[in-house]
Coordinates of C-alpha atoms and ligand atoms in Angstrom, one line a residue:
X1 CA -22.2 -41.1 97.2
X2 CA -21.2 -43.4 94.7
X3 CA -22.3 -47.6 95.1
X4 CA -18.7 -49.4 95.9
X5 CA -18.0 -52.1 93.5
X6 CA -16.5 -55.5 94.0
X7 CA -14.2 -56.5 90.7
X8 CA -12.6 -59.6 90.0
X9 CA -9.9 -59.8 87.1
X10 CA -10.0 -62.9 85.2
X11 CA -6.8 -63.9 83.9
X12 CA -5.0 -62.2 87.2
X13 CA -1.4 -62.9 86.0
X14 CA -2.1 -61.2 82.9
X15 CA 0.6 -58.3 81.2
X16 CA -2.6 -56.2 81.4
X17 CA -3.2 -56.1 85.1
X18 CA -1.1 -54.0 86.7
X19 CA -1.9 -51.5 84.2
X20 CA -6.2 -52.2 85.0
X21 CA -5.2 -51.7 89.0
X22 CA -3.4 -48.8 88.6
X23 CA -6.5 -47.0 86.5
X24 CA -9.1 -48.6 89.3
X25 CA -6.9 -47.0 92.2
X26 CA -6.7 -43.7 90.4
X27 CA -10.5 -43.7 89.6
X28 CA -11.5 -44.4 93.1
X29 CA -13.6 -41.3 92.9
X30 CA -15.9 -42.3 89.9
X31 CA -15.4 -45.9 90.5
X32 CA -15.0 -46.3 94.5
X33 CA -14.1 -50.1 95.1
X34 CA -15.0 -52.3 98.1
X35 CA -13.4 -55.7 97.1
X36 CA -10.7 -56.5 94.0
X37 CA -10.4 -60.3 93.7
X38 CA -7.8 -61.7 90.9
X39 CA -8.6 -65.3 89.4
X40 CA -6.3 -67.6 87.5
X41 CA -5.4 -70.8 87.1
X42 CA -2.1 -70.2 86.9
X43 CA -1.4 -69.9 90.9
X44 CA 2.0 -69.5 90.2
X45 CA 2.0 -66.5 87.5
X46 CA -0.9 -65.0 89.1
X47 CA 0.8 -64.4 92.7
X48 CA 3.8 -62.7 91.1
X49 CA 1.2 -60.3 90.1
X50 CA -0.8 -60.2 92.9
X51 CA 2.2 -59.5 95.3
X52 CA 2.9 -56.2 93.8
X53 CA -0.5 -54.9 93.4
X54 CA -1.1 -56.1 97.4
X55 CA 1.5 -53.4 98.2
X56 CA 0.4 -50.8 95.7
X57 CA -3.5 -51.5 96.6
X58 CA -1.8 -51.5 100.6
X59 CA -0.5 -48.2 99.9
X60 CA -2.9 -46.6 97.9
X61 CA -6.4 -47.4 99.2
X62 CA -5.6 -49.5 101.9
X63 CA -9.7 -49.1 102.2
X64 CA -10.2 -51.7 99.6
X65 CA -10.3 -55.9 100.5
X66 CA -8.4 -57.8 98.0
X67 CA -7.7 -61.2 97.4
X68 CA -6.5 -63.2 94.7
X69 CA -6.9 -66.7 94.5
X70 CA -7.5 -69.6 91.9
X71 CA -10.7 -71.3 93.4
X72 CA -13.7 -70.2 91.3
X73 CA -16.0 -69.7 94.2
X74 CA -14.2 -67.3 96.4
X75 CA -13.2 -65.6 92.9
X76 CA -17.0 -65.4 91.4
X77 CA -18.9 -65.1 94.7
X78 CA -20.3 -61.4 95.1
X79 CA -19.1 -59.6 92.3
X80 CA -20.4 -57.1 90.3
X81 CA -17.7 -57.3 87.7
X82 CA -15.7 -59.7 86.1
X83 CA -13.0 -58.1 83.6
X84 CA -11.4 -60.9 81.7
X85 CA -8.6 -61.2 80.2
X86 CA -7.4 -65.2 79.6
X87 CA -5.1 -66.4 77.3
X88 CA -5.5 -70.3 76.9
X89 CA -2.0 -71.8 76.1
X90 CA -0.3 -68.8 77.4
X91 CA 2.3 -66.5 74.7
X92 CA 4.0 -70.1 73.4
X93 CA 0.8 -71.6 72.4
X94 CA 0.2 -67.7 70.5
X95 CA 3.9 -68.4 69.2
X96 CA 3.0 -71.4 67.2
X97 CA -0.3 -70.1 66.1
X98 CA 2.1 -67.5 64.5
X99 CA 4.9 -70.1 63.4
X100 CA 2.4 -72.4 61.9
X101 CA 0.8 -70.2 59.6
X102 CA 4.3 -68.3 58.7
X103 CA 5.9 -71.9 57.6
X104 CA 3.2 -72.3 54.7
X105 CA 3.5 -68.8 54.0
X106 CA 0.4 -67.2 55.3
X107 CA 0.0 -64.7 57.9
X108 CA 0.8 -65.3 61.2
X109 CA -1.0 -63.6 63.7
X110 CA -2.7 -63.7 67.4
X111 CA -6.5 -62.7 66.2
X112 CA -6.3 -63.0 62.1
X113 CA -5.9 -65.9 59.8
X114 CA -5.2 -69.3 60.6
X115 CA -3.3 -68.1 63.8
X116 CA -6.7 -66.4 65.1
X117 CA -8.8 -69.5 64.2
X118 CA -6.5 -71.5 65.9
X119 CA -6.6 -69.6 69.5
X120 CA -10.3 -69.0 68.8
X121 CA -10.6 -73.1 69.3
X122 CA -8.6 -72.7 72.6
X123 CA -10.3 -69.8 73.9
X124 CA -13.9 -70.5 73.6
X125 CA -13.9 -73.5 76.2
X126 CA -12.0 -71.1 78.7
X127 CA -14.5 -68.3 78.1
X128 CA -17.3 -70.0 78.6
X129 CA -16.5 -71.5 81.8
X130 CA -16.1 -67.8 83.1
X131 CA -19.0 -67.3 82.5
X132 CA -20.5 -70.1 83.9
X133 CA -18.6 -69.3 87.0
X134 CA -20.1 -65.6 86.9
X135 CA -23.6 -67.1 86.5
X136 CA -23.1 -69.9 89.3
X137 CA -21.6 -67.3 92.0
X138 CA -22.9 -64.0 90.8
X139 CA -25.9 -64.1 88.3
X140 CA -26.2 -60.2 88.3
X141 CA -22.6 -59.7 87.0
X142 CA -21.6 -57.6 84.4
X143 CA -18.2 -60.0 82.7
X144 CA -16.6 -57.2 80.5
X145 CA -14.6 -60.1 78.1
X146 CA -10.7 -58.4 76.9
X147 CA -9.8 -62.5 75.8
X148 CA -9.3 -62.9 72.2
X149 CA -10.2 -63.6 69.5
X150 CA -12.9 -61.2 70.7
X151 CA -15.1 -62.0 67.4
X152 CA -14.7 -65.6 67.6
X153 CA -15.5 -65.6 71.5
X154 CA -18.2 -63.1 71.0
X155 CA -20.1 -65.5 68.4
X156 CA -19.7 -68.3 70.5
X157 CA -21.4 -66.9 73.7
X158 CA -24.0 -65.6 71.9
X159 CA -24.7 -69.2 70.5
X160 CA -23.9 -71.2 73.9
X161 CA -24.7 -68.0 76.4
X162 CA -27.1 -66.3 74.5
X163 CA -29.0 -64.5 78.2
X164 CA -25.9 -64.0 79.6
X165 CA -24.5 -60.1 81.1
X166 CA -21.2 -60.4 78.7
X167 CA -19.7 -57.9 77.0
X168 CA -16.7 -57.9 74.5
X169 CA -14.5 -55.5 73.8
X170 CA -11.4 -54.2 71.8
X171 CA -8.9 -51.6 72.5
X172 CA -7.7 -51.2 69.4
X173 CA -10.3 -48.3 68.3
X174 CA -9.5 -46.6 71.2
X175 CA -5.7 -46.8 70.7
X176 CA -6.1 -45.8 67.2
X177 CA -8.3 -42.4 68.3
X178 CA -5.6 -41.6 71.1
X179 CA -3.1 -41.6 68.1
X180 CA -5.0 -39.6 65.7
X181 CA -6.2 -37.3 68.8
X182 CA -2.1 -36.9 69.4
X183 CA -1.7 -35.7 65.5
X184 CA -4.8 -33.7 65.3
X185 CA -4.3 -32.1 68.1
X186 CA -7.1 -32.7 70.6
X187 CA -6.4 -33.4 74.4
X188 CA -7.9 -37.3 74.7
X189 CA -9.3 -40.0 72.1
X190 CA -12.7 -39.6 74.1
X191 CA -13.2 -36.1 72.5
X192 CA -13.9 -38.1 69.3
X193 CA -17.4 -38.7 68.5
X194 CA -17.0 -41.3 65.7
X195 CA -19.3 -43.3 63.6
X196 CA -17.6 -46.9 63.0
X197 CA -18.9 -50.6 61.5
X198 CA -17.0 -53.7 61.4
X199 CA -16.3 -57.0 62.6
X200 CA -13.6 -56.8 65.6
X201 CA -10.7 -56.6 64.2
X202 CA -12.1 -56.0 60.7
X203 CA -13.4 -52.1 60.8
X204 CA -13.5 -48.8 59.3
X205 CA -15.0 -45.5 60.6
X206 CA -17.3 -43.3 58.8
X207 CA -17.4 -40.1 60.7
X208 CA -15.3 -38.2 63.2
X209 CA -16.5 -35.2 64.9
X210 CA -15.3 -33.1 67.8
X211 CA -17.2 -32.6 70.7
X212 CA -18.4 -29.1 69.2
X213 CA -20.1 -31.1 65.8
X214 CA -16.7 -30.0 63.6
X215 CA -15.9 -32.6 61.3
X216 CA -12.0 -33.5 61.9
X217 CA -12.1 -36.3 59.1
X218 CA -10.3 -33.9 56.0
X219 CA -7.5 -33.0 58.5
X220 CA -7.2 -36.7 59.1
X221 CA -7.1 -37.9 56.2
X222 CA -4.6 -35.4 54.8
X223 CA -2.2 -37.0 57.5
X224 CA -3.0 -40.8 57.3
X225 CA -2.5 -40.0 53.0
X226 CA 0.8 -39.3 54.1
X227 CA 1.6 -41.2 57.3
X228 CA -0.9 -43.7 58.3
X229 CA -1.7 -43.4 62.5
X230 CA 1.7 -43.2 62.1
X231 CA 3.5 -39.3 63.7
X232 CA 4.7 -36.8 60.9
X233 CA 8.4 -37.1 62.8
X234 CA 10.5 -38.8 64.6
X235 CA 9.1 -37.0 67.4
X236 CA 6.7 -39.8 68.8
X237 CA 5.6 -39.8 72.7
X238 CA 3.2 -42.9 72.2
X239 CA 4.4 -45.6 74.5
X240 CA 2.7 -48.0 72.3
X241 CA 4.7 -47.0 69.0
X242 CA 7.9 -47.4 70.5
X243 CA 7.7 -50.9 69.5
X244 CA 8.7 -51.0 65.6
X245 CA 6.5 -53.7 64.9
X246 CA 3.2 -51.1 66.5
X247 CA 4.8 -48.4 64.4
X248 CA 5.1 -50.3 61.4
X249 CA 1.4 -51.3 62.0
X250 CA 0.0 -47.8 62.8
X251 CA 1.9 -46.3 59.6
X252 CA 0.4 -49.7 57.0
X253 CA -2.5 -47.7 57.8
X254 CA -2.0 -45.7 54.8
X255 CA -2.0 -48.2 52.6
X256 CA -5.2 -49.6 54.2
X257 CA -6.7 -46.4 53.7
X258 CA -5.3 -46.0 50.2
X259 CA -8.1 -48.9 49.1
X260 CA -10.8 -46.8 50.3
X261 CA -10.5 -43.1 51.1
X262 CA -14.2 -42.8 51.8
X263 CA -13.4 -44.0 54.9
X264 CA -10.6 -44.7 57.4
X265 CA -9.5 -48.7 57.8
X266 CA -8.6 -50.3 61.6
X267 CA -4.9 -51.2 61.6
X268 CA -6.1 -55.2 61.4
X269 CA -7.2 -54.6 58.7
X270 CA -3.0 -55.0 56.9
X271 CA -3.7 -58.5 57.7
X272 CA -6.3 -59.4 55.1
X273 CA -5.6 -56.2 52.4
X274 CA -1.8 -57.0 52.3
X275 CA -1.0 -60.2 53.8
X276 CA 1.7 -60.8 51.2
X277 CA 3.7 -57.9 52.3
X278 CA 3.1 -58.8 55.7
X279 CA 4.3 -62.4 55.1
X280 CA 7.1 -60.9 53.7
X281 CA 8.2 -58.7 56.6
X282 CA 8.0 -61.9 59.3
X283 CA 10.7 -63.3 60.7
X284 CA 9.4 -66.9 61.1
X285 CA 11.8 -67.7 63.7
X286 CA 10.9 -64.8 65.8
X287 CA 7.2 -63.3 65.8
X288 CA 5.0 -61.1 67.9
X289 CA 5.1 -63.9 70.5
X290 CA 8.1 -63.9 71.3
X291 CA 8.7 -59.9 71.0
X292 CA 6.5 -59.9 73.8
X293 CA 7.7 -62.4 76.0
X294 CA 11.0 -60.5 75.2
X295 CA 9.5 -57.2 76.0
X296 CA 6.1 -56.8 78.3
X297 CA 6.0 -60.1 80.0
X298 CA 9.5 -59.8 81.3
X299 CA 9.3 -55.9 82.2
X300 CA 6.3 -56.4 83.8
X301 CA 7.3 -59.3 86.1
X302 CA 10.6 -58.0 86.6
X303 CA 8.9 -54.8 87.7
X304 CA 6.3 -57.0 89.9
X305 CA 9.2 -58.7 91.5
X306 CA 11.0 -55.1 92.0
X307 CA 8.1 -53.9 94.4
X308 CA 7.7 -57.0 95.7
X309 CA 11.2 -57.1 97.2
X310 CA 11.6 -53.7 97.7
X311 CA 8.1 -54.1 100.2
X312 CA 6.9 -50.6 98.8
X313 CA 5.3 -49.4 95.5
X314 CA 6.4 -46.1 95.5
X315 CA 8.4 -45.8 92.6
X316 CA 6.6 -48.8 90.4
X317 CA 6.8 -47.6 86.8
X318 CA 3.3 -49.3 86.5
X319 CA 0.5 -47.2 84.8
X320 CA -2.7 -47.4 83.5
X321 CA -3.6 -47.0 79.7
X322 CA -6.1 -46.7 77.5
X323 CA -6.5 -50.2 77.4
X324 CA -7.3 -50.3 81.4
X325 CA -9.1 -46.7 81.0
X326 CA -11.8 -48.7 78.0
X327 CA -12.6 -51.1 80.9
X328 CA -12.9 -48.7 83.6
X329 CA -14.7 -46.5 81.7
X330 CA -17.1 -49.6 80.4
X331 CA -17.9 -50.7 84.1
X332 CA -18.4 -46.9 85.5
X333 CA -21.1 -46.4 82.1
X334 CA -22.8 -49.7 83.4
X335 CA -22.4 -49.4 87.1
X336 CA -23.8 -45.3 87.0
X337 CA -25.7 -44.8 84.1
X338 CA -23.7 -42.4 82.7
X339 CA -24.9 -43.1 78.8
X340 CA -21.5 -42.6 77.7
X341 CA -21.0 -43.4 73.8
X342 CA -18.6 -46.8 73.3
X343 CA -17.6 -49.1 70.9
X344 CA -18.2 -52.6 71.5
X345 CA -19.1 -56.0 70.1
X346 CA -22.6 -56.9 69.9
X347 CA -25.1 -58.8 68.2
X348 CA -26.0 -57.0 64.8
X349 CA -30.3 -56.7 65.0
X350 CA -30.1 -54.0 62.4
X351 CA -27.6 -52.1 63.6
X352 CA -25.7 -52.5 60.1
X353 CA -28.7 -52.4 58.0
X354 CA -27.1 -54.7 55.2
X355 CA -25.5 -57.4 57.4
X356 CA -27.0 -60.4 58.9
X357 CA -29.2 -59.6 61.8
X358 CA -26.6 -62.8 63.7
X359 CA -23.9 -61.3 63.0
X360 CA -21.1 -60.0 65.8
X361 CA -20.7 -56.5 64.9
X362 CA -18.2 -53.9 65.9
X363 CA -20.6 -50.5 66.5
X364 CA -20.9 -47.5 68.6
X365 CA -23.2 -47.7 71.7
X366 CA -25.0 -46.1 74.3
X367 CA -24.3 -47.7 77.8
X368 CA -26.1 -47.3 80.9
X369 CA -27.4 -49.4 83.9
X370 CA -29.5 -50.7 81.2
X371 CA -26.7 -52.2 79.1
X372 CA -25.8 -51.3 75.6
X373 CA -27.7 -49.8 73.2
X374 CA -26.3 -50.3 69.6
X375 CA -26.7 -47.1 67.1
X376 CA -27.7 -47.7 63.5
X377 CA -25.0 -47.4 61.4
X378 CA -26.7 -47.8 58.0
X379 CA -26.2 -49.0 55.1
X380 CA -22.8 -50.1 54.0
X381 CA -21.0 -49.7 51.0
X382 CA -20.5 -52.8 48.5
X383 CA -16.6 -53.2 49.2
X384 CA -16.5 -53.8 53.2
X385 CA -20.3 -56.1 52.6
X386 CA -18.2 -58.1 50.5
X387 CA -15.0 -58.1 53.1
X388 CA -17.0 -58.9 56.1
X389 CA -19.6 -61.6 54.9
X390 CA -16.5 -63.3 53.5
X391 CA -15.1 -62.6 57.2
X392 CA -18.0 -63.0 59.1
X393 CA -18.8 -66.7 57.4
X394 CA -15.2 -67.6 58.7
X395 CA -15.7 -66.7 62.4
X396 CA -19.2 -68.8 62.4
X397 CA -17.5 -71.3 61.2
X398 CA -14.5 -71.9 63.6
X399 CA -17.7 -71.3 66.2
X400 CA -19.7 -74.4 64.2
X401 CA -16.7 -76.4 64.3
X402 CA -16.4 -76.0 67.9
X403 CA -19.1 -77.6 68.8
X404 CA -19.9 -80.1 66.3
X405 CA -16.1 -80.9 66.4
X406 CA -15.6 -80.9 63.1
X407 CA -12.3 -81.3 60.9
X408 CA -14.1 -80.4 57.8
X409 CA -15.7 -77.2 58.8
X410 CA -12.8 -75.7 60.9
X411 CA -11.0 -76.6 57.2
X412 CA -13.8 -74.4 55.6
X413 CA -13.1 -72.4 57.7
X414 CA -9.1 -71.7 56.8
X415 CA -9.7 -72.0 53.3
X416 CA -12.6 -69.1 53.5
X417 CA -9.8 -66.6 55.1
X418 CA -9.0 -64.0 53.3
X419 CA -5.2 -64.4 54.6
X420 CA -5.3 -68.5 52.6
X421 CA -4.6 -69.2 49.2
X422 CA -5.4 -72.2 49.0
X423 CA -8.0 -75.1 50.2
X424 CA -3.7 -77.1 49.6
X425 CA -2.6 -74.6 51.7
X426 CA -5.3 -73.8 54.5
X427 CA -5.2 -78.2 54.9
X428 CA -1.5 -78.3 55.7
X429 CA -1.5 -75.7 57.8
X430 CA -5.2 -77.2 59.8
X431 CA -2.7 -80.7 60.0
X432 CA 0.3 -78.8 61.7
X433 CA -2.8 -76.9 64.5
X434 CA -4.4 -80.1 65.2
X435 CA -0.9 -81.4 66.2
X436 CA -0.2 -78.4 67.9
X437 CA -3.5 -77.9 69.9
X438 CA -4.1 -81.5 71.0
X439 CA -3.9 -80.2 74.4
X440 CA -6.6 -77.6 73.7
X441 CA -8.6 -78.6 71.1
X442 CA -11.8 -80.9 71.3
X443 CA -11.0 -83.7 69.1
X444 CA -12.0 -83.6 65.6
X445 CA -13.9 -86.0 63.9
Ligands
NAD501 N1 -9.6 -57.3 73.1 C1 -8.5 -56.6 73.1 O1 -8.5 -55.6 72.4 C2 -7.3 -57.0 73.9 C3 -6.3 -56.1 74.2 C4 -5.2 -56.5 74.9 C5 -5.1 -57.9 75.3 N2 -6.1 -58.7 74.9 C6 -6.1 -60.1 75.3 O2 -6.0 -60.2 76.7 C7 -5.5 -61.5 77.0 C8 -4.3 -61.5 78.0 O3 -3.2 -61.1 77.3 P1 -1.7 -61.2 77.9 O4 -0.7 -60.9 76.9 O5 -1.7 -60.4 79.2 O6 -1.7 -62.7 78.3 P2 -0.9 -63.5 79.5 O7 -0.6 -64.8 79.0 O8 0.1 -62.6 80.0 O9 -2.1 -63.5 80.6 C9 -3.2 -64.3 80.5 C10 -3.5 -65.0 81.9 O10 -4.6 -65.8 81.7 C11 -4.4 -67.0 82.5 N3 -5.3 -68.0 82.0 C12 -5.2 -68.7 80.8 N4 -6.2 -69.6 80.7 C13 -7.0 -69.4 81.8 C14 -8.2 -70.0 82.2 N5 -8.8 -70.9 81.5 N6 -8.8 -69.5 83.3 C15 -8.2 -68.6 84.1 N7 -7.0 -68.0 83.8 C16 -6.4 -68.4 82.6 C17 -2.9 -67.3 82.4 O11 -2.5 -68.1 83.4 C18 -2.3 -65.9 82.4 O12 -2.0 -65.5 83.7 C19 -5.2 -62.2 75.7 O13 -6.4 -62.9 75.3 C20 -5.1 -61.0 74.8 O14 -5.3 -61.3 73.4 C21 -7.2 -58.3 74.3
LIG502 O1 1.0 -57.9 70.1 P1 0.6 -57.4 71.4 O2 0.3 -58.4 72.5 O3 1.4 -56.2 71.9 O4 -0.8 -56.7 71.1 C1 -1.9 -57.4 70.7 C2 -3.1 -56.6 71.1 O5 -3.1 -55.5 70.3 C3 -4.2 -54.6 70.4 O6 -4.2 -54.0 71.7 C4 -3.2 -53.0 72.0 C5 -3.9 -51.8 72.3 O7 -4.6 -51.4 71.2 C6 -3.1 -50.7 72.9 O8 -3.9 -49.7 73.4 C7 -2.2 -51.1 74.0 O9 -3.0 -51.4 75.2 O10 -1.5 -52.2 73.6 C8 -2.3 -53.3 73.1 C9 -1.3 -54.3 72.7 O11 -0.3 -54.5 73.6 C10 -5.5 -55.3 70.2 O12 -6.6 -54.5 70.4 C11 -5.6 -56.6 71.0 O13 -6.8 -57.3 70.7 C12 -4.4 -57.4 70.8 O14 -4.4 -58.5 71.7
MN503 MN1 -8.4 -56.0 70.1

């Protein structure tokens, strides 16, 4: 018999957590639940959620307590788990961090460039206090952190939390190997064994093998030469590529790849390689933000509110993903020892031989009741050195400017991204965040 688990899901109103509720009922028998607690301090958002997923949790596995509230203490106290996923400003603050950028002609984007930095300054105040939360009410926690910028947030709490049980983590891998397990053939993106290095966001992988030892990377290749992650028709049952701004993304991956076909490039990775032609697709009236406030946010609440009136769950078109699967998976690795092999952000120690030991890195590793146990990935090539240092010097600088609150090294920081022409450039656009973020921001000096 299997230890029952108490959860609580930071951020409760979030797109992603019907999705996360769905993949914990349905994994009741690898990862039984005794308590689910939602936190947010958004009362309002957060109990549109929370009255769907009362009736599906009602329905489902009645046998599970579940509360959702927005006091800290009843949210952090006796938990094993927290699984957080904040967003500080909410999709219109992630609409100007787009808009802001796009006006100066730079990239703008939720994680990457200036748009990236900028929700990096909001986040890591809201992250921290999580955790703080965690370690006040329940100091043997496991927080599995989903808020972005993962990189920035993951070099902040290991500067300000550096004992703490957090973990970050990215999707995107995972989403990328459920497509390329789709073209190749193979059942699930877990029957990948890959070797991969990177910052979040800012990856390549090395090495994909099947279960068996067979090496799929030629046959991969030959398709993303041709395609990107992108499917060889029309054909396409990927819920995620439905959107033409995912599939344009998943099929850039050619020309990502096209740089360096030693290896095979993260989709993020269009941001910095080709911003130009990015900037050049944008609508700057119009971005990600708002496609998603068009799309997800309002399906998914619509769809809350649906089973909410209807007093019954029985027809909810909500289900889990790979995104909520990652999490799952994450906690059931930690909570049973399983040892199961997983990509996640960690401190570097060595694990890329030729990157600084300091450095938030993006690598496979082994997770059990112990925690996570980084494999070595070598030594890597000259090209992605040079990429991620110049990367890498960005996202501990946003973290640096955090906390000294300084103007001049959050401008550093701009002007170092990749994505910025300009020190003229990476200033104007700073100005027009500052304005923007007042709210958010610690005040710079
Ligand atoms: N790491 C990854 O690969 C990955 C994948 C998907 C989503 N995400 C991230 O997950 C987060 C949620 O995305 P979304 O589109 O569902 O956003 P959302 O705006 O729909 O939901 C976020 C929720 O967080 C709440 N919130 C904001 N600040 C908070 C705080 N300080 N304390 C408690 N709650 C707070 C909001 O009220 C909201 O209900 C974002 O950070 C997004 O970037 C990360
Ligand atoms: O523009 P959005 O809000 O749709 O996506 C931004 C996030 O994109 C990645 O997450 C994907 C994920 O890879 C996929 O599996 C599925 O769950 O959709 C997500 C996007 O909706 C990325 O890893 C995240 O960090 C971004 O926040
Ligand atoms: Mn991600």
């Amino acid at each position: 018999m299997l230890k029952k688990q108490s959860v609580v899901i930071a951020g409760g109103g979030s797109t992603y957590t019907a999705g996360i509720v769905m993949m914990l009922i349905e994994n009741q028998d690898k990862f039984p639940l005794r308590t689910l607690k939602f936190y947010d301090n958004d009362g309002e958002r957060q109990k549109i959620v929370a009255d769907a997923c009362a009736i599906i949790i009602q329905e489902r596995a009645p046998e599970i307590e579940f509360i959702a509230t927005t006091e800290p203490e009843e949210a952090f106290t006796d938990v094993d788990f927290v699984m957080a996923h904040i967003r500080v400003g909410g999709l219109p603050m992630r609409g100007l961090d787009e808009k802001i950028p796009l006006k100066h002609g730079v990239v703008g984007q939720e994680t990457c460039g200036p748009g990236g930095i900028a929700y990096g300054m909001r986040s890591i105040p809201g992250v921290i206090e999580l955790v703080e939360f965690m370690e006040q009410y329940s100091p043997e926690a496991w927080m599995l952190n989903y808020s972005n910028p993962a990189s920035i947030v993951a070099e902040a709490t290991r500067i300000l939390k550096p004992d703490s049980k957090i973990i970050n983590i990215c999707d995107m891998p995972v989403a990328i190997k459920k497509g390329i397990a789709d073209i190749i053939g193979l059942a699930d993106g877990n029957d990948i064994v890959d070797r991969y290095y990177g910052l979040n966001h800012f990856g390549w992988w090395t090495e994909m093998l099947d279960k068996s030892g067979n090496d799929l990377l030629p046959k991969i290749k030959e398709h993303v030469a041709k395609w990107g992650y992108g499917p060889s028709s029309v054909e396409n049952d990927n819920p995620l590529l439905e959107e033409a701004s995912w599939m344009d993304t998943f099929q850039k991956a050619k020309d990502s790849y096209s740089v360096d076909p030693e290896t095979l490039p993260n989709t993020y990775l269009k941001y910095y390689l080709f911003p130009d032609d990015v900037v050049a697709h944008s609508d700057p009236t119009f971005t990600r933000a708002d496609e998603v406030m068009a799309n997800r946010e309002k399906t998914i609440f619509a769809e809350c509110q649906r089973v909410a009136a209807a007093g019954t769950a029985a027809e909810t078109s909500f289900e889990a993903g790979e995104h909520a699967e990652f999490i799952v998976q994450l906690a059931g690795a930690l909570a049973y020892n399983t040892y199961e092999r997983m990509l996640l952000i960690v401190e570097n120690n060595g694990a890329v031989a030729n990157l600084p030991l300091d450095a938030m890195v993006e690598v496979p590793c082994l997770v059990s009741k112990r925690g996570y146990e980084p494999l070595a990935m070598g030594i890597i090539p000259q090209f992605q050195k040079g990429m991620i240092e110049q990367q890498l010097a960005v996202e501990k600088l946003v973290v640096q400017a955090y906390l000294e609150q300084s103007y001049q090294k959050l401008l550093q920081a701009i002007t170092l991204s990749k994505t910025v022409p300009s020190a003229t450039v990476a200033k104007a656009i700073l100005d027009d965040l500052v304005e923007a973020n007042q709210a958010y921001w610690p005040v710079l000096k």
